[in-house]
């Protein structure tokens, strides 16, 4: 998922991942800048290096995480429930980004790609470019949701999570 200023989100299908991508079992920027500050910088950098996994191979680790830490219920992960279990690296905290697998792709991703699965944007941020994306999505039957105060979703995150929960296989 790519968020733009918390006013919208683009959700891409997993098959967008390609060789050369990597993933970590938490927000890597948060680890280095905000999280696990009780560890010295060298230790955090070494931890980041040792826990970085190739994409899409990281999915095996994510599967184990869903099984062990979330009782095998992917919906609990998508709802942002705090998991149970051990923290062998000593990096988790109450911030949900502590438990989010972060996948990074090596190249740029075209917005208008067959892997685009869902788009949500707040009504007040619709502009000409977003209207063009909406038209493209409608033509290709990509769900596009506009939310505002009258919407069933109070924020972009809720709309994205609902989309994920509806599409769990």
Short mmCIF file of C-alpha atoms in Angstrom, two decimals:
data_model
loop_
_atom_site.label_atom_id
_atom_site.label_comp_id
_atom_site.label_asym_id
_atom_site.label_seq_id
_atom_site.Cartn_x
_atom_site.Cartn_y
_atom_site.Cartn_z
CA UNK A 1 0.00 0.00 0.00
CA UNK A 2 1.25 3.47 -0.85
CA UNK A 3 -0.24 6.28 1.19
CA UNK A 4 -0.16 9.87 0.03
CA UNK A 5 -0.39 12.26 2.97
CA UNK A 6 -3.05 10.14 4.72
CA UNK A 7 -5.66 11.51 2.32
CA UNK A 8 -5.69 8.48 0.06
CA UNK A 9 -4.15 5.10 -0.61
CA UNK A 10 -3.26 2.92 -3.55
CA UNK A 11 -3.34 -0.83 -2.86
CA UNK A 12 -1.37 -3.08 -5.20
CA UNK A 13 -1.62 -6.84 -5.66
CA UNK A 14 1.24 -8.88 -4.23
CA UNK A 15 2.34 -10.15 -7.65
CA UNK A 16 3.81 -6.70 -8.21
CA UNK A 17 6.80 -7.86 -6.20
CA UNK A 18 9.84 -8.74 -8.23
CA UNK A 19 13.34 -10.01 -7.75
CA UNK A 20 15.51 -7.47 -6.01
CA UNK A 21 12.84 -6.36 -3.56
CA UNK A 22 13.35 -6.78 0.17
CA UNK A 23 11.22 -6.87 3.31
CA UNK A 24 11.62 -6.47 7.06
CA UNK A 25 9.30 -7.73 9.83
CA UNK A 26 8.71 -4.14 11.01
CA UNK A 27 8.89 -0.56 9.77
CA UNK A 28 12.62 -0.18 9.03
CA UNK A 29 12.65 3.62 9.14
CA UNK A 30 10.81 3.56 12.46
CA UNK A 31 13.28 1.04 13.84
CA UNK A 32 16.23 3.27 13.01
CA UNK A 33 14.65 6.60 13.96
CA UNK A 34 12.10 6.01 16.73
CA UNK A 35 11.79 2.43 17.86
CA UNK A 36 14.16 0.39 20.02
CA UNK A 37 16.10 3.46 21.12
CA UNK A 38 17.32 1.42 24.07
CA UNK A 39 19.60 -0.31 21.53
CA UNK A 40 22.58 1.64 20.27
CA UNK A 41 22.62 2.74 16.63
CA UNK A 42 25.13 0.09 15.56
CA UNK A 43 22.95 -2.65 17.05
CA UNK A 44 19.82 -1.30 15.29
CA UNK A 45 21.68 -1.15 11.96
CA UNK A 46 22.99 -4.71 12.42
CA UNK A 47 19.48 -5.87 13.32
CA UNK A 48 18.09 -4.22 10.21
CA UNK A 49 20.71 -5.93 8.06
CA UNK A 50 20.21 -9.37 9.64
CA UNK A 51 16.40 -9.26 9.45
CA UNK A 52 16.10 -7.99 5.87
CA UNK A 53 14.69 -10.75 3.67
CA UNK A 54 14.38 -10.99 -0.12
CA UNK A 55 10.98 -10.50 -1.73
CA UNK A 56 8.87 -12.47 -2.29
CA UNK A 57 10.60 -15.07 -0.05
CA UNK A 58 9.67 -13.04 3.06
CA UNK A 59 6.13 -14.37 2.69
CA UNK A 60 7.15 -17.59 4.46
CA UNK A 61 8.18 -15.54 7.50
CA UNK A 62 4.95 -13.54 7.29
CA UNK A 63 2.97 -16.80 7.21
CA UNK A 64 4.75 -18.00 10.35
CA UNK A 65 4.06 -14.64 12.00
CA UNK A 66 0.36 -14.91 11.17
CA UNK A 67 0.28 -18.43 12.55
CA UNK A 68 2.31 -17.91 15.72
CA UNK A 69 1.64 -14.30 16.71
CA UNK A 70 -1.95 -13.96 15.39
CA UNK A 71 -3.26 -17.51 15.93
CA UNK A 72 -3.43 -18.22 12.21
CA UNK A 73 -6.04 -15.48 11.69
CA UNK A 74 -4.91 -13.03 8.97
CA UNK A 75 -7.91 -10.81 9.80
CA UNK A 76 -6.37 -10.07 13.21
CA UNK A 77 -3.21 -8.81 11.48
CA UNK A 78 -5.24 -6.70 9.04
CA UNK A 79 -7.38 -5.24 11.83
CA UNK A 80 -4.19 -4.09 13.54
CA UNK A 81 -4.66 -6.14 16.67
CA UNK A 82 -1.55 -6.20 18.83
CA UNK A 83 -0.07 -9.68 18.57
CA UNK A 84 0.86 -12.08 21.30
CA UNK A 85 4.19 -13.76 21.78
CA UNK A 86 7.84 -13.16 22.18
CA UNK A 87 9.88 -10.20 20.98
CA UNK A 88 13.35 -11.74 20.50
CA UNK A 89 14.80 -8.55 19.00
CA UNK A 90 13.35 -6.22 21.63
CA UNK A 91 11.93 -3.79 19.07
CA UNK A 92 8.13 -4.02 19.29
CA UNK A 93 6.04 -1.33 20.95
CA UNK A 94 2.40 -0.26 20.94
CA UNK A 95 2.76 1.38 17.50
CA UNK A 96 1.15 -0.90 14.91
CA UNK A 97 4.05 -0.24 12.53
CA UNK A 98 6.09 -2.40 14.91
CA UNK A 99 4.22 -5.42 13.59
CA UNK A 100 3.87 -4.49 9.92
CA UNK A 101 5.93 -6.33 7.34
CA UNK A 102 7.51 -3.65 5.17
CA UNK A 103 8.19 -4.70 1.57
CA UNK A 104 10.31 -2.42 -0.60
CA UNK A 105 10.48 -2.68 -4.39
CA UNK A 106 13.66 -1.78 -6.28
CA UNK A 107 12.04 0.35 -8.98
CA UNK A 108 9.26 2.81 -9.53
CA UNK A 109 5.70 1.52 -9.85
CA UNK A 110 3.39 2.97 -12.46
CA UNK A 111 0.11 3.99 -10.84
CA UNK A 112 -1.82 2.73 -13.83
CA UNK A 113 -0.60 -0.86 -13.65
CA UNK A 114 -2.53 -4.14 -13.86
CA UNK A 115 -1.45 -4.82 -10.27
CA UNK A 116 -3.45 -1.86 -8.90
CA UNK A 117 -6.18 -3.51 -6.83
CA UNK A 118 -7.95 -0.69 -4.95
CA UNK A 119 -7.88 3.09 -4.58
CA UNK A 120 -9.40 5.21 -1.84
CA UNK A 121 -9.19 8.99 -1.55
CA UNK A 122 -10.81 11.65 0.60
CA UNK A 123 -13.31 13.76 -1.35
CA UNK A 124 -11.65 17.08 -0.48
CA UNK A 125 -8.44 15.94 -2.19
CA UNK A 126 -9.93 15.03 -5.55
CA UNK A 127 -8.17 16.92 -8.31
CA UNK A 128 -7.77 16.55 -12.07
CA UNK A 129 -5.09 13.88 -11.73
CA UNK A 130 -7.14 11.83 -9.28
CA UNK A 131 -10.19 12.14 -11.56
CA UNK A 132 -8.09 10.72 -14.42
CA UNK A 133 -6.99 7.83 -12.20
CA UNK A 134 -10.62 7.25 -11.20
CA UNK A 135 -11.68 7.07 -14.85
CA UNK A 136 -8.85 4.61 -15.57
CA UNK A 137 -9.90 2.47 -12.59
CA UNK A 138 -13.56 2.44 -13.55
CA UNK A 139 -12.68 1.38 -17.10
CA UNK A 140 -10.67 -1.58 -15.73
CA UNK A 141 -13.06 -2.41 -12.88
CA UNK A 142 -10.56 -1.48 -10.18
CA UNK A 143 -12.52 -0.50 -7.05
CA UNK A 144 -12.21 3.23 -6.37
CA UNK A 145 -13.74 4.67 -3.22
CA UNK A 146 -14.24 8.31 -2.32
CA UNK A 147 -14.74 8.89 1.39
CA UNK A 148 -15.84 11.87 3.45
CA UNK A 149 -17.71 12.54 6.71
CA UNK A 150 -20.85 10.89 5.33
CA UNK A 151 -18.98 7.74 4.28
CA UNK A 152 -19.14 4.47 6.19
CA UNK A 153 -15.38 4.85 6.78
CA UNK A 154 -14.07 7.51 9.17
CA UNK A 155 -10.62 7.41 7.57
CA UNK A 156 -8.53 6.01 4.72
CA UNK A 157 -6.99 3.31 6.90
CA UNK A 158 -10.43 1.87 7.71
CA UNK A 159 -11.37 1.72 4.02
CA UNK A 160 -8.11 -0.07 3.16
CA UNK A 161 -8.46 -2.52 6.05
CA UNK A 162 -12.07 -3.29 5.09
CA UNK A 163 -10.94 -3.95 1.52
CA UNK A 164 -8.24 -6.31 2.82
CA UNK A 165 -10.61 -8.12 5.14
CA UNK A 166 -13.16 -8.62 2.34
CA UNK A 167 -10.46 -10.08 0.10
CA UNK A 168 -8.79 -12.58 2.41
CA UNK A 169 -8.71 -15.89 0.60
#
